[in-house]
Amino acid sequence: MVWIVLGTIGIVLAMVGLGVLIDRKWALLPRADELRRIEPPRPPAPPPPPPGETPATAVRADARARRRLLAQQRCCGVAMAEVGDEPLIFDRRRIAVVRLRCATCRATRSLYIEPI
């Protein structure tokens, strides 16, 4: 029993040694300095937020375009209702934050509109 274990260990050590010798002669694996020079791939940039989702992407609209834009906002398959709006100044621009609510699931969201 002991000879089986020792024989297995001997075979494993011989194969590791043979692999090291072969790698030194023909360089099968990349070296550490080669791996350091390889730059890891950069993750893709996140997509920009949709228009009107943030103050920086506020939608420019007059009163008529604002009504049409608010009518297009949907949740649960129904148009969202305007709950209210409040003015704010972002980057020296006047922006209205319009609060919308879904009548079905009561979810809320904001839409940023820059009046023309």
mmCIF file of N, CA and C in Angstrom:
data_model
loop_
_atom_site.group_PDB
_atom_site.id
_atom_site.type_symbol
_atom_site.label_atom_id
_atom_site.label_comp_id
_atom_site.label_asym_id
_atom_site.label_seq_id
_atom_site.Cartn_x
_atom_site.Cartn_y
_atom_site.Cartn_z
ATOM 1 N N MET A 1 0.816 -1.193 0.000
ATOM 2 C CA MET A 1 0.000 0.000 0.000
ATOM 3 C C MET A 1 0.860 1.256 0.000
ATOM 4 N N VAL A 2 1.907 1.235 0.815
ATOM 5 C CA VAL A 2 2.797 2.394 0.890
ATOM 6 C C VAL A 2 3.505 2.594 -0.442
ATOM 7 N N TRP A 3 3.851 1.487 -1.105
ATOM 8 C CA TRP A 3 4.564 1.594 -2.371
ATOM 9 C C TRP A 3 3.663 2.177 -3.469
ATOM 10 N N ILE A 4 2.380 1.946 -3.384
ATOM 11 C CA ILE A 4 1.462 2.528 -4.369
ATOM 12 C C ILE A 4 1.419 4.049 -4.212
ATOM 13 N N VAL A 5 1.346 4.523 -2.970
ATOM 14 C CA VAL A 5 1.307 5.957 -2.711
ATOM 15 C C VAL A 5 2.625 6.603 -3.125
ATOM 16 N N LEU A 6 3.733 6.000 -2.736
ATOM 17 C CA LEU A 6 5.047 6.550 -3.097
ATOM 18 C C LEU A 6 5.264 6.513 -4.610
ATOM 19 N N GLY A 7 4.803 5.456 -5.239
ATOM 20 C CA GLY A 7 4.929 5.376 -6.696
ATOM 21 C C GLY A 7 4.109 6.456 -7.395
ATOM 22 N N THR A 8 2.899 6.704 -6.905
ATOM 23 C CA THR A 8 2.057 7.762 -7.486
ATOM 24 C C THR A 8 2.714 9.127 -7.309
ATOM 25 N N ILE A 9 3.251 9.388 -6.117
ATOM 26 C CA ILE A 9 3.936 10.666 -5.873
ATOM 27 C C ILE A 9 5.150 10.790 -6.792
ATOM 28 N N GLY A 10 5.896 9.706 -6.968
ATOM 29 C CA GLY A 10 7.070 9.729 -7.853
ATOM 30 C C GLY A 10 6.686 10.026 -9.295
ATOM 31 N N ILE A 11 5.613 9.398 -9.775
ATOM 32 C CA ILE A 11 5.167 9.631 -11.159
ATOM 33 C C ILE A 11 4.733 11.086 -11.339
ATOM 34 N N VAL A 12 3.992 11.625 -10.368
ATOM 35 C CA VAL A 12 3.546 13.018 -10.453
ATOM 36 C C VAL A 12 4.746 13.953 -10.473
ATOM 37 N N LEU A 13 5.728 13.743 -9.592
ATOM 38 C CA LEU A 13 6.923 14.598 -9.561
ATOM 39 C C LEU A 13 7.710 14.496 -10.870
ATOM 40 N N ALA A 14 7.804 13.303 -11.426
ATOM 41 C CA ALA A 14 8.520 13.126 -12.698
ATOM 42 C C ALA A 14 7.812 13.879 -13.828
ATOM 43 N N MET A 15 6.489 13.830 -13.859
ATOM 44 C CA MET A 15 5.741 14.531 -14.913
ATOM 45 C C MET A 15 5.866 16.054 -14.762
ATOM 46 N N VAL A 16 5.832 16.529 -13.519
ATOM 47 C CA VAL A 16 6.001 17.969 -13.295
ATOM 48 C C VAL A 16 7.396 18.402 -13.734
ATOM 49 N N GLY A 17 8.401 17.635 -13.353
ATOM 50 C CA GLY A 17 9.772 17.964 -13.765
ATOM 51 C C GLY A 17 9.930 17.939 -15.270
ATOM 52 N N LEU A 18 9.350 16.929 -15.932
ATOM 53 C CA LEU A 18 9.412 16.854 -17.392
ATOM 54 C C LEU A 18 8.707 18.049 -18.028
ATOM 55 N N GLY A 19 7.572 18.447 -17.464
ATOM 56 C CA GLY A 19 6.856 19.610 -17.994
ATOM 57 C C GLY A 19 7.665 20.892 -17.851
ATOM 58 N N VAL A 20 8.359 21.051 -16.726
ATOM 59 C CA VAL A 20 9.199 22.240 -16.519
ATOM 60 C C VAL A 20 10.341 22.250 -17.530
ATOM 61 N N LEU A 21 10.987 21.123 -17.751
ATOM 62 C CA LEU A 21 12.079 21.054 -18.726
ATOM 63 C C LEU A 21 11.598 21.376 -20.142
ATOM 64 N N ILE A 22 10.465 20.821 -20.520
ATOM 65 C CA ILE A 22 9.926 21.085 -21.861
ATOM 66 C C ILE A 22 9.560 22.563 -21.998
ATOM 67 N N ASP A 23 8.963 23.144 -20.951
ATOM 68 C CA ASP A 23 8.569 24.552 -21.018
ATOM 69 C C ASP A 23 9.789 25.457 -21.128
ATOM 70 N N ARG A 24 10.885 25.109 -20.442
ATOM 71 C CA ARG A 24 12.096 25.932 -20.533
ATOM 72 C C ARG A 24 12.701 25.867 -21.923
ATOM 73 N N LYS A 25 12.612 24.728 -22.571
ATOM 74 C CA LYS A 25 13.214 24.588 -23.898
ATOM 75 C C LYS A 25 12.356 25.240 -24.980
ATOM 76 N N TRP A 26 11.028 25.053 -24.949
ATOM 77 C CA TRP A 26 10.168 25.554 -26.020
ATOM 78 C C TRP A 26 9.215 26.667 -25.592
ATOM 79 N N ALA A 27 9.219 27.093 -24.375
ATOM 80 C CA ALA A 27 8.387 28.203 -23.858
ATOM 81 C C ALA A 27 6.915 28.034 -24.231
ATOM 82 N N LEU A 28 6.301 27.033 -23.661
ATOM 83 C CA LEU A 28 4.886 26.764 -23.933
ATOM 84 C C LEU A 28 3.961 27.742 -23.205
ATOM 85 N N LEU A 29 4.350 28.156 -22.012
ATOM 86 C CA LEU A 29 3.527 29.072 -21.210
ATOM 87 C C LEU A 29 4.116 30.476 -21.265
ATOM 88 N N PRO A 30 3.286 31.517 -21.202
ATOM 89 C CA PRO A 30 3.822 32.879 -21.215
ATOM 90 C C PRO A 30 4.587 33.175 -19.923
ATOM 91 N N ARG A 31 5.626 33.978 -20.042
ATOM 92 C CA ARG A 31 6.446 34.350 -18.889
ATOM 93 C C ARG A 31 5.779 35.476 -18.111
ATOM 94 N N ALA A 32 6.202 35.673 -16.872
ATOM 95 C CA ALA A 32 5.591 36.678 -15.991
ATOM 96 C C ALA A 32 5.734 38.085 -16.560
ATOM 97 N N ASP A 33 6.903 38.426 -17.141
ATOM 98 C CA ASP A 33 7.077 39.767 -17.703
ATOM 99 C C ASP A 33 6.177 39.987 -18.918
ATOM 100 N N GLU A 34 5.901 38.921 -19.670
ATOM 101 C CA GLU A 34 4.968 39.047 -20.799
ATOM 102 C C GLU A 34 3.550 39.283 -20.300
ATOM 103 N N LEU A 35 3.185 38.637 -19.228
ATOM 104 C CA LEU A 35 1.839 38.806 -18.684
ATOM 105 C C LEU A 35 1.647 40.202 -18.098
ATOM 106 N N ARG A 36 2.707 40.791 -17.563
ATOM 107 C CA ARG A 36 2.590 42.141 -17.001
ATOM 108 C C ARG A 36 2.361 43.185 -18.081
ATOM 109 N N ARG A 37 2.863 42.940 -19.290
ATOM 110 C CA ARG A 37 2.708 43.904 -20.381
ATOM 111 C C ARG A 37 1.320 43.872 -21.023
ATOM 112 N N ILE A 38 0.585 42.823 -20.808
ATOM 113 C CA ILE A 38 -0.740 42.693 -21.402
ATOM 114 C C ILE A 38 -1.728 43.525 -20.594
ATOM 115 N N GLU A 39 -2.414 44.446 -21.259
ATOM 116 C CA GLU A 39 -3.423 45.252 -20.576
ATOM 117 C C GLU A 39 -4.748 44.491 -20.530
ATOM 118 N N PRO A 40 -5.389 44.501 -19.385
ATOM 119 C CA PRO A 40 -6.699 43.837 -19.328
ATOM 120 C C PRO A 40 -7.714 44.632 -20.153
ATOM 121 N N PRO A 41 -8.676 43.955 -20.723
ATOM 122 C CA PRO A 41 -9.678 44.686 -21.517
ATOM 123 C C PRO A 41 -10.484 45.623 -20.627
ATOM 124 N N ARG A 42 -10.756 46.807 -21.154
ATOM 125 C CA ARG A 42 -11.533 47.787 -20.394
ATOM 126 C C ARG A 42 -13.017 47.496 -20.561
ATOM 127 N N PRO A 43 -13.741 47.628 -19.483
ATOM 128 C CA PRO A 43 -15.186 47.397 -19.613
ATOM 129 C C PRO A 43 -15.812 48.490 -20.469
ATOM 130 N N PRO A 44 -16.860 48.164 -21.193
ATOM 131 C CA PRO A 44 -17.501 49.181 -22.029
ATOM 132 C C PRO A 44 -18.124 50.275 -21.170
ATOM 133 N N ALA A 45 -18.151 51.461 -21.717
ATOM 134 C CA ALA A 45 -18.743 52.590 -21.000
ATOM 135 C C ALA A 45 -20.248 52.362 -20.847
ATOM 136 N N PRO A 46 -20.803 52.766 -19.725
ATOM 137 C CA PRO A 46 -22.246 52.585 -19.565
ATOM 138 C C PRO A 46 -23.006 53.469 -20.549
ATOM 139 N N PRO A 47 -24.163 53.033 -20.986
ATOM 140 C CA PRO A 47 -24.917 53.841 -21.945
ATOM 141 C C PRO A 47 -25.400 55.127 -21.276
ATOM 142 N N PRO A 48 -25.526 56.190 -22.051
ATOM 143 C CA PRO A 48 -26.011 57.445 -21.462
ATOM 144 C C PRO A 48 -27.472 57.302 -21.039
ATOM 145 N N PRO A 49 -27.878 58.089 -20.047
ATOM 146 C CA PRO A 49 -29.277 57.995 -19.618
ATOM 147 C C PRO A 49 -30.219 58.506 -20.719
ATOM 148 N N PRO A 50 -31.441 58.017 -20.744
ATOM 149 C CA PRO A 50 -32.397 58.473 -21.745
ATOM 150 C C PRO A 50 -32.698 59.966 -21.575
ATOM 151 N N PRO A 51 -33.135 60.628 -22.641
ATOM 152 C CA PRO A 51 -33.464 62.049 -22.536
ATOM 153 C C PRO A 51 -34.530 62.290 -21.465
ATOM 154 N N GLY A 52 -34.257 63.277 -20.613
ATOM 155 C CA GLY A 52 -35.206 63.663 -19.588
ATOM 156 C C GLY A 52 -35.055 62.926 -18.276
ATOM 157 N N GLU A 53 -34.172 61.944 -18.192
ATOM 158 C CA GLU A 53 -34.008 61.169 -16.963
ATOM 159 C C GLU A 53 -33.169 61.908 -15.918
ATOM 160 N N THR A 54 -32.261 62.764 -16.347
ATOM 161 C CA THR A 54 -31.401 63.507 -15.433
ATOM 162 C C THR A 54 -31.438 64.984 -15.813
ATOM 163 N N PRO A 55 -31.039 65.876 -14.910
ATOM 164 C CA PRO A 55 -31.020 67.298 -15.265
ATOM 165 C C PRO A 55 -30.089 67.596 -16.438
ATOM 166 N N ALA A 56 -29.012 66.850 -16.573
ATOM 167 C CA ALA A 56 -28.080 67.082 -17.674
ATOM 168 C C ALA A 56 -28.685 66.701 -19.023
ATOM 169 N N THR A 57 -29.668 65.800 -19.028
ATOM 170 C CA THR A 57 -30.294 65.376 -20.286
ATOM 171 C C THR A 57 -31.720 65.915 -20.408
ATOM 172 N N ALA A 58 -31.968 67.058 -19.808
ATOM 173 C CA ALA A 58 -33.317 67.631 -19.832
ATOM 174 C C ALA A 58 -33.777 67.858 -21.269
ATOM 175 N N VAL A 59 -35.046 67.574 -21.510
ATOM 176 C CA VAL A 59 -35.637 67.718 -22.842
ATOM 177 C C VAL A 59 -36.085 69.165 -23.020
ATOM 178 N N ARG A 60 -35.675 69.777 -24.133
ATOM 179 C CA ARG A 60 -36.124 71.134 -24.432
ATOM 180 C C ARG A 60 -37.482 71.046 -25.110
ATOM 181 N N ALA A 61 -38.467 71.745 -24.537
ATOM 182 C CA ALA A 61 -39.821 71.651 -25.080
ATOM 183 C C ALA A 61 -40.622 72.890 -24.710
ATOM 184 N N ASP A 62 -41.488 73.298 -25.646
ATOM 185 C CA ASP A 62 -42.442 74.362 -25.330
ATOM 186 C C ASP A 62 -43.671 73.716 -24.688
ATOM 187 N N ALA A 63 -44.698 74.499 -24.413
ATOM 188 C CA ALA A 63 -45.880 73.985 -23.708
ATOM 189 C C ALA A 63 -46.566 72.864 -24.494
ATOM 190 N N ARG A 64 -46.649 73.025 -25.795
ATOM 191 C CA ARG A 64 -47.323 72.022 -26.626
ATOM 192 C C ARG A 64 -46.517 70.719 -26.660
ATOM 193 N N ALA A 65 -45.204 70.836 -26.844
ATOM 194 C CA ALA A 65 -44.346 69.648 -26.875
ATOM 195 C C ALA A 65 -44.303 68.985 -25.497
ATOM 196 N N ARG A 66 -44.401 69.787 -24.433
ATOM 197 C CA ARG A 66 -44.415 69.236 -23.076
ATOM 198 C C ARG A 66 -45.648 68.363 -22.860
ATOM 199 N N ARG A 67 -46.832 68.854 -23.289
ATOM 200 C CA ARG A 67 -48.052 68.054 -23.153
ATOM 201 C C ARG A 67 -47.945 66.742 -23.930
ATOM 202 N N ARG A 68 -47.393 66.825 -25.133
ATOM 203 C CA ARG A 68 -47.242 65.631 -25.965
ATOM 204 C C ARG A 68 -46.239 64.661 -25.319
ATOM 205 N N LEU A 69 -45.148 65.195 -24.768
ATOM 206 C CA LEU A 69 -44.143 64.369 -24.119
ATOM 207 C C LEU A 69 -44.702 63.680 -22.876
ATOM 208 N N LEU A 70 -45.472 64.413 -22.088
ATOM 209 C CA LEU A 70 -46.058 63.822 -20.882
ATOM 210 C C LEU A 70 -47.107 62.770 -21.228
ATOM 211 N N ALA A 71 -47.809 62.950 -22.330
ATOM 212 C CA ALA A 71 -48.811 61.963 -22.749
ATOM 213 C C ALA A 71 -48.155 60.662 -23.205
ATOM 214 N N GLN A 72 -46.897 60.720 -23.622
ATOM 215 C CA GLN A 72 -46.190 59.527 -24.090
ATOM 216 C C GLN A 72 -45.613 58.692 -22.952
ATOM 217 N N GLN A 73 -45.536 59.237 -21.751
ATOM 218 C CA GLN A 73 -44.945 58.516 -20.618
ATOM 219 C C GLN A 73 -45.919 57.449 -20.137
ATOM 220 N N ARG A 74 -45.477 56.191 -20.166
ATOM 221 C CA ARG A 74 -46.355 55.077 -19.839
ATOM 222 C C ARG A 74 -45.732 54.173 -18.783
ATOM 223 N N CYS A 75 -46.608 53.547 -18.026
ATOM 224 C CA CYS A 75 -46.231 52.517 -17.050
ATOM 225 C C CYS A 75 -47.428 51.574 -16.956
ATOM 226 N N CYS A 76 -47.186 50.311 -16.907
ATOM 227 C CA CYS A 76 -48.254 49.293 -16.846
ATOM 228 C C CYS A 76 -49.223 49.426 -18.021
ATOM 229 N N GLY A 77 -48.760 49.945 -19.131
ATOM 230 C CA GLY A 77 -49.589 50.067 -20.318
ATOM 231 C C GLY A 77 -50.533 51.258 -20.331
ATOM 232 N N VAL A 78 -50.529 52.093 -19.295
ATOM 233 C CA VAL A 78 -51.403 53.270 -19.245
ATOM 234 C C VAL A 78 -50.537 54.521 -19.103
ATOM 235 N N ALA A 79 -51.101 55.650 -19.510
ATOM 236 C CA ALA A 79 -50.373 56.913 -19.416
ATOM 237 C C ALA A 79 -50.196 57.302 -17.955
ATOM 238 N N MET A 80 -49.037 57.819 -17.632
ATOM 239 C CA MET A 80 -48.764 58.260 -16.266
ATOM 240 C C MET A 80 -49.377 59.644 -16.060
ATOM 241 N N ALA A 81 -49.866 59.900 -14.862
ATOM 242 C CA ALA A 81 -50.498 61.180 -14.545
ATOM 243 C C ALA A 81 -49.463 62.123 -13.946
ATOM 244 N N GLU A 82 -49.576 63.390 -14.303
ATOM 245 C CA GLU A 82 -48.683 64.400 -13.748
ATOM 246 C C GLU A 82 -49.156 64.742 -12.338
ATOM 247 N N VAL A 83 -48.279 64.572 -11.365
ATOM 248 C CA VAL A 83 -48.610 64.850 -9.967
ATOM 249 C C VAL A 83 -48.275 66.295 -9.627
ATOM 250 N N GLY A 84 -47.205 66.790 -10.191
ATOM 251 C CA GLY A 84 -46.786 68.157 -9.932
ATOM 252 C C GLY A 84 -45.441 68.417 -10.578
ATOM 253 N N ASP A 85 -45.029 69.656 -10.500
ATOM 254 C CA ASP A 85 -43.708 69.986 -11.006
ATOM 255 C C ASP A 85 -43.113 71.079 -10.132
ATOM 256 N N GLU A 86 -41.801 71.174 -10.195
ATOM 257 C CA GLU A 86 -41.118 72.206 -9.436
ATOM 258 C C GLU A 86 -39.938 72.707 -10.264
ATOM 259 N N PRO A 87 -39.673 73.996 -10.204
ATOM 260 C CA PRO A 87 -38.558 74.533 -10.980
ATOM 261 C C PRO A 87 -37.227 74.342 -10.248
ATOM 262 N N LEU A 88 -36.176 74.249 -11.024
ATOM 263 C CA LEU A 88 -34.840 74.231 -10.456
ATOM 264 C C LEU A 88 -33.877 74.808 -11.478
ATOM 265 N N ILE A 89 -32.709 75.180 -10.998
ATOM 266 C CA ILE A 89 -31.676 75.719 -11.886
ATOM 267 C C ILE A 89 -30.518 74.735 -11.876
ATOM 268 N N PHE A 90 -30.170 74.276 -13.061
ATOM 269 C CA PHE A 90 -29.069 73.334 -13.222
ATOM 270 C C PHE A 90 -28.161 73.859 -14.311
ATOM 271 N N ASP A 91 -26.901 74.041 -13.988
ATOM 272 C CA ASP A 91 -25.912 74.513 -14.969
ATOM 273 C C ASP A 91 -26.370 75.813 -15.621
ATOM 274 N N ARG A 92 -26.926 76.710 -14.797
ATOM 275 C CA ARG A 92 -27.428 78.029 -15.214
ATOM 276 C C ARG A 92 -28.601 77.935 -16.193
ATOM 277 N N ARG A 93 -29.295 76.815 -16.179
ATOM 278 C CA ARG A 93 -30.486 76.654 -17.017
ATOM 279 C C ARG A 93 -31.681 76.437 -16.107
ATOM 280 N N ARG A 94 -32.820 76.985 -16.499
ATOM 281 C CA ARG A 94 -34.062 76.759 -15.754
ATOM 282 C C ARG A 94 -34.659 75.460 -16.245
ATOM 283 N N ILE A 95 -34.928 74.584 -15.314
ATOM 284 C CA ILE A 95 -35.455 73.258 -15.641
ATOM 285 C C ILE A 95 -36.651 72.987 -14.745
ATOM 286 N N ALA A 96 -37.641 72.331 -15.306
ATOM 287 C CA ALA A 96 -38.807 71.916 -14.522
ATOM 288 C C ALA A 96 -38.707 70.412 -14.284
ATOM 289 N N VAL A 97 -38.864 70.024 -13.028
ATOM 290 C CA VAL A 97 -38.886 68.599 -12.673
ATOM 291 C C VAL A 97 -40.352 68.204 -12.572
ATOM 292 N N VAL A 98 -40.805 67.401 -13.497
ATOM 293 C CA VAL A 98 -42.203 66.976 -13.533
ATOM 294 C C VAL A 98 -42.299 65.607 -12.870
ATOM 295 N N ARG A 99 -43.150 65.501 -11.855
ATOM 296 C CA ARG A 99 -43.358 64.236 -11.146
ATOM 297 C C ARG A 99 -44.535 63.506 -11.792
ATOM 298 N N LEU A 100 -44.319 62.249 -12.098
ATOM 299 C CA LEU A 100 -45.347 61.428 -12.743
ATOM 300 C C LEU A 100 -45.665 60.225 -11.855
ATOM 301 N N ARG A 101 -46.921 59.784 -11.898
ATOM 302 C CA ARG A 101 -47.343 58.624 -11.103
ATOM 303 C C ARG A 101 -48.216 57.724 -11.963
ATOM 304 N N CYS A 102 -48.004 56.432 -11.797
ATOM 305 C CA CYS A 102 -48.824 55.431 -12.495
ATOM 306 C C CYS A 102 -50.096 55.204 -11.689
ATOM 307 N N ALA A 103 -51.229 55.234 -12.355
ATOM 308 C CA ALA A 103 -52.504 55.029 -11.674
ATOM 309 C C ALA A 103 -52.699 53.567 -11.274
ATOM 310 N N THR A 104 -52.048 52.650 -11.965
ATOM 311 C CA THR A 104 -52.234 51.226 -11.698
ATOM 312 C C THR A 104 -51.365 50.738 -10.540
ATOM 313 N N CYS A 105 -50.050 50.961 -10.644
ATOM 314 C CA CYS A 105 -49.136 50.408 -9.635
ATOM 315 C C CYS A 105 -48.612 51.458 -8.658
ATOM 316 N N ARG A 106 -48.990 52.697 -8.835
ATOM 317 C CA ARG A 106 -48.597 53.815 -7.962
ATOM 318 C C ARG A 106 -47.106 54.118 -8.013
ATOM 319 N N ALA A 107 -46.399 53.640 -9.033
ATOM 320 C CA ALA A 107 -44.972 53.934 -9.196
ATOM 321 C C ALA A 107 -44.813 55.396 -9.608
ATOM 322 N N THR A 108 -43.733 56.012 -9.170
ATOM 323 C CA THR A 108 -43.477 57.404 -9.515
ATOM 324 C C THR A 108 -42.142 57.518 -10.223
ATOM 325 N N ARG A 109 -41.999 58.566 -10.985
ATOM 326 C CA ARG A 109 -40.733 58.891 -11.624
ATOM 327 C C ARG A 109 -40.719 60.367 -11.952
ATOM 328 N N SER A 110 -39.554 60.874 -12.249
ATOM 329 C CA SER A 110 -39.394 62.284 -12.568
ATOM 330 C C SER A 110 -38.950 62.421 -14.011
ATOM 331 N N LEU A 111 -39.355 63.527 -14.626
ATOM 332 C CA LEU A 111 -38.948 63.851 -15.979
ATOM 333 C C LEU A 111 -38.478 65.300 -15.961
ATOM 334 N N TYR A 112 -37.293 65.534 -16.485
ATOM 335 C CA TYR A 112 -36.696 66.872 -16.499
ATOM 336 C C TYR A 112 -36.937 67.526 -17.850
ATOM 337 N N ILE A 113 -37.551 68.704 -17.818
ATOM 338 C CA ILE A 113 -37.910 69.431 -19.029
ATOM 339 C C ILE A 113 -37.361 70.843 -18.927
ATOM 340 N N GLU A 114 -36.694 71.285 -20.002
ATOM 341 C CA GLU A 114 -36.195 72.650 -20.073
ATOM 342 C C GLU A 114 -37.152 73.456 -20.956
ATOM 343 N N PRO A 115 -37.874 74.409 -20.372
ATOM 344 C CA PRO A 115 -38.820 75.186 -21.183
ATOM 345 C C PRO A 115 -38.086 76.044 -22.215
ATOM 346 N N ILE A 116 -38.706 76.161 -23.365
ATOM 347 C CA ILE A 116 -38.136 77.003 -24.435
ATOM 348 C C ILE A 116 -38.727 78.394 -24.307
#
